[in-house]
CSV table of C-alpha atoms and ligand atoms in Angstrom, one decimal:
chain,number,residue,atom,x,y,z
A,16,UNK,CA,10.5,-36.3,-29.5
A,17,UNK,CA,13.2,-34.1,-31.1
A,18,UNK,CA,11.4,-30.7,-31.9
A,19,UNK,CA,13.2,-29.0,-35.0
A,20,UNK,CA,12.3,-25.8,-33.7
A,21,UNK,CA,14.1,-26.4,-30.4
A,22,UNK,CA,17.2,-27.9,-31.8
A,23,UNK,CA,17.7,-26.8,-35.4
A,24,UNK,CA,19.0,-30.4,-36.0
A,25,UNK,CA,16.8,-33.5,-37.2
A,26,UNK,CA,18.1,-36.6,-35.4
A,27,UNK,CA,17.5,-38.7,-38.3
A,28,UNK,CA,17.3,-38.3,-42.4
A,29,UNK,CA,14.4,-39.4,-43.9
A,30,UNK,CA,16.6,-41.7,-46.1
A,31,UNK,CA,17.9,-44.1,-44.2
A,32,UNK,CA,14.6,-44.4,-42.6
A,33,UNK,CA,13.1,-45.3,-46.0
A,34,UNK,CA,16.2,-47.4,-46.6
A,35,UNK,CA,15.7,-49.6,-43.5
A,36,UNK,CA,12.3,-50.3,-44.0
A,37,UNK,CA,12.6,-50.9,-48.0
A,38,UNK,CA,15.6,-53.6,-46.6
A,39,UNK,CA,13.0,-55.3,-44.0
A,40,UNK,CA,14.3,-54.0,-40.8
A,41,UNK,CA,12.2,-53.0,-37.9
A,42,UNK,CA,12.1,-49.2,-37.2
A,43,UNK,CA,13.0,-48.2,-33.7
A,44,UNK,CA,10.8,-46.4,-31.4
A,45,UNK,CA,12.6,-43.1,-31.8
A,46,UNK,CA,12.7,-43.2,-35.6
A,47,UNK,CA,8.8,-43.9,-35.7
A,48,UNK,CA,8.1,-40.6,-33.2
A,49,UNK,CA,10.4,-38.7,-35.4
A,50,UNK,CA,9.0,-40.0,-38.8
A,51,UNK,CA,5.5,-39.3,-37.9
A,52,UNK,CA,6.3,-35.9,-36.2
A,53,UNK,CA,8.9,-34.7,-39.1
A,54,UNK,CA,6.2,-35.4,-41.8
A,55,UNK,CA,3.6,-33.7,-39.9
A,56,UNK,CA,6.0,-30.2,-39.6
A,57,UNK,CA,6.4,-30.6,-43.0
A,58,UNK,CA,10.2,-31.8,-42.6
A,59,UNK,CA,9.7,-34.8,-44.6
A,60,UNK,CA,8.7,-34.3,-48.2
A,61,UNK,CA,5.5,-36.1,-49.6
A,62,UNK,CA,8.0,-38.2,-52.1
A,63,UNK,CA,10.0,-39.2,-49.5
A,64,UNK,CA,7.0,-40.6,-47.4
A,65,UNK,CA,5.2,-42.1,-50.3
A,66,UNK,CA,8.3,-44.2,-50.7
A,67,UNK,CA,8.3,-45.1,-46.9
A,68,UNK,CA,4.2,-46.1,-47.2
A,69,UNK,CA,5.3,-48.3,-50.0
A,70,UNK,CA,7.9,-50.2,-48.4
A,71,UNK,CA,5.9,-50.4,-45.1
A,72,UNK,CA,2.9,-52.2,-47.7
A,73,UNK,CA,5.5,-54.6,-49.1
A,74,UNK,CA,7.4,-55.5,-45.9
A,75,UNK,CA,5.0,-54.8,-43.1
A,76,UNK,CA,5.5,-54.0,-39.5
A,77,UNK,CA,5.5,-55.7,-36.5
A,78,UNK,CA,3.3,-55.4,-33.7
A,79,UNK,CA,5.4,-52.6,-31.6
A,80,UNK,CA,6.0,-50.9,-34.4
A,81,UNK,CA,2.2,-50.5,-35.4
A,82,UNK,CA,1.7,-49.7,-31.6
A,83,UNK,CA,4.5,-47.3,-31.7
A,84,UNK,CA,3.2,-45.6,-35.3
A,85,UNK,CA,-0.1,-45.5,-34.1
A,86,UNK,CA,0.7,-43.4,-30.5
A,87,UNK,CA,2.5,-41.3,-32.8
A,88,UNK,CA,-0.2,-40.4,-34.9
A,89,UNK,CA,-2.4,-40.1,-31.7
A,90,UNK,CA,0.2,-37.2,-30.3
A,91,UNK,CA,0.5,-35.3,-33.1
A,92,UNK,CA,-2.9,-33.9,-31.9
A,93,UNK,CA,-5.3,-33.4,-29.3
A,94,UNK,CA,-6.8,-36.3,-27.2
A,95,UNK,CA,-10.5,-35.7,-25.9
A,96,UNK,CA,-12.1,-36.0,-22.3
A,97,UNK,CA,-15.3,-37.5,-21.4
A,98,UNK,CA,-14.9,-37.6,-17.7
A,99,UNK,CA,-17.5,-34.8,-17.2
A,100,UNK,CA,-20.2,-37.3,-18.3
A,101,UNK,CA,-22.2,-39.2,-15.7
A,102,UNK,CA,-22.5,-42.2,-18.1
A,103,UNK,CA,-20.0,-44.6,-19.8
A,104,UNK,CA,-18.8,-43.9,-23.3
A,105,UNK,CA,-18.6,-46.7,-26.1
A,106,UNK,CA,-18.4,-46.1,-30.0
A,107,UNK,CA,-18.5,-48.4,-33.0
A,108,UNK,CA,-16.2,-47.8,-36.0
A,109,UNK,CA,-17.0,-49.9,-39.2
A,110,UNK,CA,-14.5,-50.0,-42.1
A,111,UNK,CA,-17.4,-49.2,-44.5
A,112,UNK,CA,-19.6,-50.7,-47.0
A,113,UNK,CA,-22.4,-50.4,-49.0
A,114,UNK,CA,-25.4,-49.4,-47.6
A,115,UNK,CA,-24.1,-49.3,-44.1
A,116,UNK,CA,-26.1,-47.2,-42.5
A,117,UNK,CA,-25.8,-48.7,-38.9
A,118,UNK,CA,-24.4,-45.9,-37.1
A,119,UNK,CA,-27.8,-43.8,-37.4
A,120,UNK,CA,-29.9,-46.1,-35.4
A,121,UNK,CA,-27.2,-47.9,-33.4
A,122,UNK,CA,-26.1,-44.6,-31.6
A,123,UNK,CA,-29.2,-43.1,-30.3
A,124,UNK,CA,-29.8,-47.0,-29.5
A,125,UNK,CA,-27.1,-47.1,-27.5
A,126,UNK,CA,-28.1,-43.8,-25.9
A,127,UNK,CA,-31.5,-45.1,-24.6
A,128,UNK,CA,-29.8,-48.1,-23.2
A,129,UNK,CA,-28.1,-45.9,-20.9
A,130,UNK,CA,-24.7,-45.3,-22.6
A,131,UNK,CA,-22.8,-42.1,-24.2
A,132,UNK,CA,-21.9,-42.3,-27.9
A,133,UNK,CA,-19.2,-39.6,-29.2
A,134,UNK,CA,-19.2,-40.7,-32.6
A,135,UNK,CA,-16.5,-39.0,-34.8
A,136,UNK,CA,-17.3,-39.6,-38.4
A,137,UNK,CA,-16.0,-39.0,-42.0
A,138,UNK,CA,-17.8,-37.9,-45.4
A,139,UNK,CA,-17.6,-40.9,-47.9
A,140,UNK,CA,-14.9,-41.3,-50.7
A,141,UNK,CA,-15.7,-43.8,-53.5
A,142,UNK,CA,-18.4,-46.5,-53.3
A,143,UNK,CA,-19.2,-46.8,-49.7
A,144,UNK,CA,-21.0,-43.6,-48.0
A,145,UNK,CA,-20.0,-41.6,-45.3
A,146,UNK,CA,-22.0,-41.0,-42.4
A,147,UNK,CA,-22.2,-37.4,-42.5
A,148,UNK,CA,-23.5,-37.4,-45.9
A,149,UNK,CA,-26.2,-39.4,-44.8
A,150,UNK,CA,-27.0,-37.2,-42.0
A,151,UNK,CA,-26.7,-33.9,-44.2
A,152,UNK,CA,-29.2,-35.0,-46.2
A,153,UNK,CA,-31.7,-33.7,-43.0
A,154,UNK,CA,-32.8,-30.1,-43.6
A,155,UNK,CA,-30.8,-27.8,-41.1
A,156,UNK,CA,-28.5,-31.0,-39.6
A,157,UNK,CA,-25.2,-29.6,-39.0
A,158,UNK,CA,-22.0,-31.7,-39.0
A,159,UNK,CA,-19.3,-29.2,-37.4
A,160,UNK,CA,-19.5,-29.0,-33.9
A,161,UNK,CA,-17.0,-27.4,-31.5
A,162,UNK,CA,-15.7,-29.5,-28.4
A,163,UNK,CA,-18.0,-27.5,-26.0
A,164,UNK,CA,-20.8,-28.3,-28.4
A,165,UNK,CA,-20.1,-31.7,-28.6
A,166,UNK,CA,-20.4,-32.4,-24.8
A,167,UNK,CA,-23.4,-30.5,-24.6
A,168,UNK,CA,-25.1,-32.8,-27.0
A,169,UNK,CA,-23.9,-35.9,-25.3
A,170,UNK,CA,-24.7,-34.7,-21.9
A,171,UNK,CA,-28.3,-33.8,-23.1
A,172,UNK,CA,-29.3,-36.4,-25.6
A,173,UNK,CA,-26.8,-39.6,-24.9
A,174,UNK,CA,-25.2,-39.5,-28.5
A,175,UNK,CA,-23.4,-37.0,-31.1
A,176,UNK,CA,-22.3,-37.8,-34.7
A,177,UNK,CA,-20.2,-35.2,-36.1
A,178,UNK,CA,-16.9,-34.2,-37.9
A,179,UNK,CA,-14.0,-34.8,-36.5
A,180,UNK,CA,-11.8,-31.6,-35.9
A,181,UNK,CA,-8.7,-30.3,-37.2
A,182,UNK,CA,-7.1,-31.2,-34.0
A,183,UNK,CA,-7.8,-34.9,-34.0
A,184,UNK,CA,-4.8,-36.8,-35.4
A,185,UNK,CA,-3.4,-34.3,-38.0
A,186,UNK,CA,-0.9,-36.6,-39.1
A,187,UNK,CA,-3.5,-39.1,-40.0
A,188,UNK,CA,-5.2,-36.5,-42.1
A,189,UNK,CA,-1.9,-36.0,-44.0
A,190,UNK,CA,-0.8,-39.5,-44.4
A,191,UNK,CA,-4.2,-40.8,-45.2
A,192,UNK,CA,-4.4,-37.9,-48.1
A,193,UNK,CA,-1.2,-39.2,-49.3
A,194,UNK,CA,-2.0,-43.0,-49.2
A,195,UNK,CA,-5.0,-42.2,-51.3
A,196,UNK,CA,-3.1,-41.1,-54.4
A,197,UNK,CA,0.0,-43.4,-53.6
A,198,UNK,CA,-2.0,-46.8,-54.0
A,199,UNK,CA,-0.9,-47.7,-50.2
A,200,UNK,CA,-4.1,-47.5,-48.4
A,201,UNK,CA,-4.4,-51.3,-48.1
A,202,UNK,CA,-1.6,-52.0,-45.8
A,203,UNK,CA,-2.8,-53.6,-42.8
A,204,UNK,CA,-0.8,-51.7,-40.7
A,205,UNK,CA,-1.3,-48.3,-42.0
A,206,UNK,CA,-5.2,-48.8,-42.0
A,207,UNK,CA,-5.2,-50.4,-38.4
A,208,UNK,CA,-3.0,-47.5,-36.9
A,209,UNK,CA,-4.9,-44.6,-39.1
A,210,UNK,CA,-8.5,-46.3,-37.9
A,211,UNK,CA,-7.6,-46.8,-34.3
A,212,UNK,CA,-5.4,-43.2,-34.0
A,213,UNK,CA,-8.7,-41.5,-34.4
A,214,UNK,CA,-10.8,-43.6,-32.4
A,215,UNK,CA,-8.5,-43.8,-29.2
A,216,UNK,CA,-7.9,-40.0,-29.6
A,217,UNK,CA,-11.4,-39.4,-29.7
A,218,UNK,CA,-11.4,-40.4,-25.9
A,219,UNK,CA,-14.0,-43.6,-25.4
A,220,UNK,CA,-13.6,-45.9,-23.2
A,221,UNK,CA,-15.4,-48.6,-24.9
A,222,UNK,CA,-15.2,-49.6,-28.8
A,223,UNK,CA,-16.6,-52.1,-31.0
A,224,UNK,CA,-15.3,-52.6,-34.5
A,225,UNK,CA,-17.2,-53.7,-37.6
A,226,UNK,CA,-14.9,-55.0,-40.1
A,227,UNK,CA,-16.6,-55.9,-43.3
A,228,UNK,CA,-15.4,-58.5,-45.6
A,229,UNK,CA,-16.6,-59.4,-49.0
A,230,UNK,CA,-16.4,-57.8,-52.7
A,231,UNK,CA,-18.1,-54.6,-51.0
A,232,UNK,CA,-16.0,-54.0,-48.4
A,233,UNK,CA,-12.0,-52.6,-48.9
A,234,UNK,CA,-10.9,-55.9,-47.3
A,235,UNK,CA,-12.5,-58.4,-49.8
A,236,UNK,CA,-10.7,-61.6,-48.1
A,237,UNK,CA,-12.1,-62.8,-44.8
A,238,UNK,CA,-9.0,-64.1,-43.6
A,239,UNK,CA,-7.2,-60.7,-44.1
A,240,UNK,CA,-10.0,-58.8,-42.5
A,241,UNK,CA,-9.7,-61.2,-39.4
A,242,UNK,CA,-6.0,-59.7,-39.2
A,243,UNK,CA,-7.1,-56.3,-39.4
A,244,UNK,CA,-9.4,-56.6,-36.4
A,245,UNK,CA,-7.1,-58.6,-34.5
A,246,UNK,CA,-4.5,-55.8,-35.1
A,247,UNK,CA,-7.1,-53.2,-34.4
A,248,UNK,CA,-8.3,-55.0,-31.2
A,249,UNK,CA,-4.8,-55.3,-29.8
A,250,UNK,CA,-4.3,-51.7,-30.4
A,251,UNK,CA,-7.1,-50.4,-28.9
A,252,UNK,CA,-6.7,-53.0,-25.7
A,253,UNK,CA,-2.9,-51.6,-25.3
A,254,UNK,CA,-4.3,-48.0,-25.2
A,255,UNK,CA,-6.5,-49.2,-22.5
A,256,UNK,CA,-9.9,-48.9,-24.6
A,257,UNK,CA,-12.1,-51.7,-23.7
A,258,UNK,CA,-12.1,-53.1,-27.6
A,259,UNK,CA,-13.8,-55.9,-29.7
A,260,UNK,CA,-14.6,-56.3,-33.0
A,261,UNK,CA,-17.2,-58.2,-35.4
A,262,UNK,CA,-16.1,-59.2,-39.3
A,263,UNK,CA,-19.5,-58.9,-41.1
A,264,UNK,CA,-20.8,-59.4,-44.4
A,265,UNK,CA,-20.3,-56.9,-47.1
A,266,UNK,CA,-20.9,-59.4,-50.0
A,267,UNK,CA,-24.5,-58.4,-50.5
A,268,UNK,CA,-25.4,-54.5,-49.5
A,269,UNK,CA,-26.7,-54.1,-46.5
A,270,UNK,CA,-30.7,-53.3,-46.2
A,271,UNK,CA,-32.6,-52.1,-49.0
A,272,UNK,CA,-31.2,-49.0,-49.9
A,273,UNK,CA,-28.0,-47.5,-50.5
A,274,UNK,CA,-27.3,-43.4,-51.0
A,275,UNK,CA,-27.7,-40.8,-48.5
A,276,UNK,CA,-31.7,-39.6,-47.9
A,277,UNK,CA,-32.6,-43.0,-49.1
A,278,UNK,CA,-30.5,-44.4,-46.0
A,279,UNK,CA,-31.7,-42.2,-43.6
A,280,UNK,CA,-35.2,-43.1,-44.2
A,281,UNK,CA,-34.4,-46.8,-43.7
A,282,UNK,CA,-32.7,-46.0,-40.8
A,283,UNK,CA,-35.7,-44.3,-39.3
A,284,UNK,CA,-37.8,-47.2,-40.3
A,285,UNK,CA,-35.4,-49.3,-38.0
A,286,UNK,CA,-36.1,-46.8,-34.9
A,287,UNK,CA,-39.9,-47.0,-35.6
A,288,UNK,CA,-39.6,-50.9,-35.0
A,289,UNK,CA,-39.7,-52.0,-38.6
A,290,UNK,CA,-36.8,-52.1,-41.3
A,291,UNK,CA,-35.0,-54.6,-43.1
A,292,UNK,CA,-33.8,-57.7,-41.1
A,293,UNK,CA,-30.1,-57.6,-41.9
A,294,UNK,CA,-29.9,-53.9,-40.7
A,295,UNK,CA,-32.1,-54.9,-37.3
A,296,UNK,CA,-30.0,-57.8,-36.7
A,297,UNK,CA,-26.4,-56.1,-36.9
A,298,UNK,CA,-27.4,-52.9,-35.2
A,299,UNK,CA,-29.0,-55.0,-32.1
A,300,UNK,CA,-25.8,-57.1,-32.0
A,301,UNK,CA,-23.3,-54.5,-32.2
A,302,UNK,CA,-25.7,-52.6,-29.5
A,303,UNK,CA,-25.2,-55.2,-27.1
A,304,UNK,CA,-21.7,-55.6,-27.8
A,305,UNK,CA,-21.3,-51.8,-26.9
A,306,UNK,CA,-23.2,-51.9,-23.8
A,307,UNK,CA,-21.2,-54.8,-22.6
A,308,UNK,CA,-17.9,-53.4,-23.5
A,309,UNK,CA,-18.7,-50.6,-21.6
A,310,UNK,CA,-20.0,-52.3,-18.6
A,311,UNK,CA,-23.9,-50.6,-18.5
A,312,UNK,CA,-26.4,-53.0,-17.3
A,313,UNK,CA,-29.4,-51.0,-18.9
A,314,UNK,CA,-32.2,-51.8,-21.1
A,315,UNK,CA,-32.1,-54.4,-23.7
A,316,UNK,CA,-31.7,-52.8,-27.3
A,317,UNK,CA,-34.4,-55.2,-29.0
A,318,UNK,CA,-36.7,-53.5,-26.2
A,319,UNK,CA,-35.4,-50.0,-26.8
A,320,UNK,CA,-36.4,-50.5,-30.7
A,321,UNK,CA,-39.9,-51.5,-30.0
A,322,UNK,CA,-40.7,-48.9,-27.1
A,323,UNK,CA,-39.8,-46.0,-28.9
A,324,UNK,CA,-37.1,-44.9,-26.5
A,325,UNK,CA,-34.6,-45.1,-29.4
A,326,UNK,CA,-36.7,-42.9,-31.5
A,327,UNK,CA,-36.7,-40.5,-28.8
A,328,UNK,CA,-33.1,-40.1,-28.6
A,329,UNK,CA,-32.8,-40.1,-32.4
A,330,UNK,CA,-35.1,-37.4,-32.6
A,331,UNK,CA,-33.5,-35.4,-29.3
A,332,UNK,CA,-29.9,-36.0,-31.1
A,333,UNK,CA,-31.0,-34.9,-34.8
A,334,UNK,CA,-32.6,-31.4,-33.3
A,335,UNK,CA,-29.5,-30.6,-31.2
A,336,UNK,CA,-27.5,-30.6,-34.2
A,337,UNK,CA,-30.0,-28.1,-35.9
A,338,UNK,CA,-31.7,-30.8,-37.8
A,339,UNK,CA,-35.5,-31.0,-38.1
A,340,UNK,CA,-36.6,-34.7,-37.3
A,341,UNK,CA,-39.9,-34.5,-38.9
A,342,UNK,CA,-39.0,-32.8,-42.2
A,343,UNK,CA,-39.8,-34.5,-45.3
A,344,UNK,CA,-36.4,-36.0,-46.4
A,345,UNK,CA,-35.1,-34.8,-50.1
A,346,UNK,CA,-36.1,-37.0,-53.1
A,347,UNK,CA,-34.1,-37.2,-56.4
A,348,UNK,CA,-36.0,-35.7,-59.4
A,349,UNK,CA,-35.6,-38.6,-61.7
A,350,UNK,CA,-36.3,-42.4,-61.4
A,351,UNK,CA,-35.2,-45.2,-63.1
A,352,UNK,CA,-36.4,-48.6,-62.9
A,353,UNK,CA,-34.8,-52.2,-63.2
A,354,UNK,CA,-36.9,-55.3,-63.7
A,355,UNK,CA,-35.8,-59.0,-64.0
A,356,UNK,CA,-35.5,-60.6,-67.5
A,357,UNK,CA,-36.2,-64.3,-65.9
A,358,UNK,CA,-37.8,-65.9,-63.3
A,359,UNK,CA,-36.3,-67.6,-60.5
A,360,UNK,CA,-34.1,-67.6,-57.3
A,361,UNK,CA,-31.9,-64.5,-56.9
A,362,UNK,CA,-28.7,-65.9,-55.8
A,363,UNK,CA,-26.4,-63.0,-56.1
A,364,UNK,CA,-26.3,-59.2,-55.7
A,365,UNK,CA,-22.7,-58.0,-55.9
A,366,UNK,CA,-22.1,-55.1,-53.0
A,367,UNK,CA,-19.4,-53.3,-54.9
A,368,UNK,CA,-21.4,-53.1,-58.0
A,369,UNK,CA,-24.4,-51.7,-56.4
A,370,UNK,CA,-22.2,-49.3,-54.3
A,371,UNK,CA,-20.4,-48.0,-57.6
A,372,UNK,CA,-23.9,-47.6,-59.6
A,373,UNK,CA,-25.2,-45.6,-56.6
A,374,UNK,CA,-21.6,-43.4,-56.6
A,375,UNK,CA,-22.2,-42.8,-60.4
A,376,UNK,CA,-25.9,-41.7,-59.6
A,377,UNK,CA,-24.5,-38.9,-57.5
A,378,UNK,CA,-24.6,-40.2,-53.8
A,379,UNK,CA,-21.1,-40.2,-53.5
A,380,UNK,CA,-18.0,-38.1,-54.6
A,381,UNK,CA,-14.5,-38.6,-56.5
A,382,UNK,CA,-12.6,-36.1,-54.9
A,383,UNK,CA,-12.5,-34.8,-51.3
A,384,UNK,CA,-14.6,-31.6,-51.2
A,385,UNK,CA,-17.0,-32.8,-53.5
A,386,UNK,CA,-20.8,-32.3,-53.4
A,387,UNK,CA,-23.3,-35.1,-53.0
A,388,UNK,CA,-26.9,-35.5,-53.9
A,389,UNK,CA,-28.8,-36.0,-51.0
A,390,UNK,CA,-32.1,-37.9,-53.0
A,391,UNK,CA,-29.5,-39.9,-55.3
A,392,UNK,CA,-28.6,-43.7,-54.6
A,393,UNK,CA,-30.4,-47.0,-55.4
A,394,UNK,CA,-33.7,-48.9,-53.8
A,395,UNK,CA,-33.3,-52.6,-53.9
A,396,UNK,CA,-36.9,-54.5,-54.0
A,397,UNK,CA,-35.3,-57.8,-53.6
A,398,UNK,CA,-32.4,-59.6,-52.0
A,399,UNK,CA,-30.5,-62.8,-52.5
A,400,UNK,CA,-33.0,-65.5,-51.6
A,401,UNK,CA,-36.2,-64.2,-52.6
A,402,UNK,CA,-38.5,-65.6,-55.6
A,403,UNK,CA,-38.5,-63.4,-58.5
A,404,UNK,CA,-40.9,-63.3,-61.7
A,405,UNK,CA,-39.8,-62.1,-64.6
A,406,UNK,CA,-40.5,-58.3,-64.9
A,407,UNK,CA,-40.5,-57.5,-61.4
A,408,UNK,CA,-39.0,-54.6,-60.4
A,409,UNK,CA,-35.4,-55.0,-58.9
A,410,UNK,CA,-33.8,-51.6,-58.4
A,411,UNK,CA,-35.0,-48.4,-58.5
A,412,UNK,CA,-31.8,-45.8,-59.5
A,413,UNK,CA,-32.5,-42.2,-58.3
A,414,UNK,CA,-30.7,-39.0,-59.2
A,415,UNK,CA,-31.4,-35.3,-59.9
A,416,UNK,CA,-28.8,-35.7,-63.2
A,417,UNK,CA,-30.5,-38.3,-65.8
A,418,UNK,CA,-27.4,-38.2,-68.1
A,419,UNK,CA,-26.1,-40.0,-64.9
A,420,UNK,CA,-28.3,-43.0,-65.6
A,421,UNK,CA,-26.3,-44.6,-68.6
A,422,UNK,CA,-23.1,-45.2,-66.4
A,423,UNK,CA,-25.3,-46.3,-63.5
A,424,UNK,CA,-26.8,-49.2,-65.5
A,425,UNK,CA,-23.7,-50.2,-67.3
A,426,UNK,CA,-21.7,-51.3,-63.8
A,427,UNK,CA,-24.9,-53.1,-62.8
A,428,UNK,CA,-24.2,-55.7,-65.7
A,429,UNK,CA,-23.9,-59.2,-64.0
A,430,UNK,CA,-24.6,-57.3,-60.4
A,431,UNK,CA,-27.8,-59.5,-59.8
A,432,UNK,CA,-28.1,-63.5,-60.8
A,433,UNK,CA,-31.1,-65.0,-61.1
A,434,UNK,CA,-31.6,-68.9,-61.4
A,435,UNK,CA,-34.3,-71.3,-62.0
A,436,UNK,CA,-32.8,-73.8,-59.4
A,437,UNK,CA,-30.3,-71.5,-57.8
A,438,UNK,CA,-28.4,-71.8,-54.6
A,439,UNK,CA,-27.9,-68.9,-52.4
A,440,UNK,CA,-24.1,-68.8,-52.2
A,441,UNK,CA,-23.4,-65.6,-49.4
A,442,UNK,CA,-21.4,-64.9,-46.4
A,443,UNK,CA,-23.1,-65.4,-42.8
A,444,UNK,CA,-24.1,-61.7,-41.5
A,445,UNK,CA,-21.0,-62.5,-38.4
A,446,UNK,CA,-17.9,-64.4,-39.6
A,447,UNK,CA,-16.0,-63.9,-36.8
A,448,UNK,CA,-15.7,-62.1,-33.3
A,449,UNK,CA,-12.5,-61.3,-31.9
A,450,UNK,CA,-12.7,-60.0,-28.0
A,451,UNK,CA,-8.7,-59.9,-28.0
B,17,URA,N1,-10.4,-45.8,-42.8
B,17,URA,C1,-9.4,-44.6,-42.0
B,17,URA,O1,-9.7,-44.2,-41.4
B,17,URA,N2,-8.3,-45.2,-42.6
B,17,URA,C2,-7.7,-46.4,-43.5
B,17,URA,O2,-6.8,-46.2,-43.6
B,17,URA,C3,-9.0,-46.8,-44.2
B,17,URA,C4,-9.9,-46.6,-43.5
């Protein structure tokens, strides 16, 4: 890679690279390496990168270009190394959905089955919650760890969930912030390279991707979600990470809660051997995939939920990061109940509307850096397929600021459909499995 500091001369002009992609030409390896590096160094201006990102969104990239772009993003920062551990590493990444708290029970569960889970997570933006926001509702829990602290928590407890440091794929941090404000998030080459550069740099040896589809996912079309999953699996395999993917349903929220402390509470129920059936099923399926991809022959995840070993690992993992696993979780100051206006079968619950409502209650943020409310969110008292009687409580909305209720209720119009002789029309939990 040419370095401006060394030569003083840049090997390409950004405008030529933009024009090449605008005209549907392939970018060479050298052009890609330079573009990602030069943007990270501040040589390519935001307005030029915006134009290039839009050209990529409109005209795409072939698999060589995506793979090279991903590598250039990995090379923009550090690559973590877990070879000091005595157990194989396995991680999971979800593309995000409403009520998706699976990482919380999954990481200690896989640890209880013999794996080491080095999970670098993010904060939420928009209608889907972030894993770190959820865990931060536990009194004392700390998201920021040094690399040495991460290794120690992993060694001692088998799982660590923490914030990605500034050194991990810094090119992605800059590019993602720009994509967010230039309507260029929804491009498969850019999403795949963004997610996989961070996961490969994280240094896991096995990776399971949970690619969500349906109204509450950012890839609502199952065919597009499958394409994204295949692209990411190939990028992982090319980088030597044993990668596989499940495309899973996000037309209906996962579980019965959406919101930070509410989701922690539900995750603890799962670790205690209870919890909603869909959360338990997906947690166990993903754990089995991670264990298998990492080549671990340990305890079956269903057994580790039953015998309390997953819960032991959870408590150790939370304590190791300063949290009190037995502390009372925050509860919002105000509640508002929504009841059924008719009897019948619930045939639909729209994940996007529930997610936006929880966000409006204060569970999510609109801008990077905004504070979220730990107790805000939505409890669902029924799900599609359940028989509902007029007057039954369907949802409880939670917030610390009652002024938020009006807009949170407004978006819920049409979110739940109840029909006398209705037929439930929803996606199966697991839509596709991709192993490369
Ligand atoms: N999550 C990421 O990390 N990157 C994307 O581009 C989209 C979702």
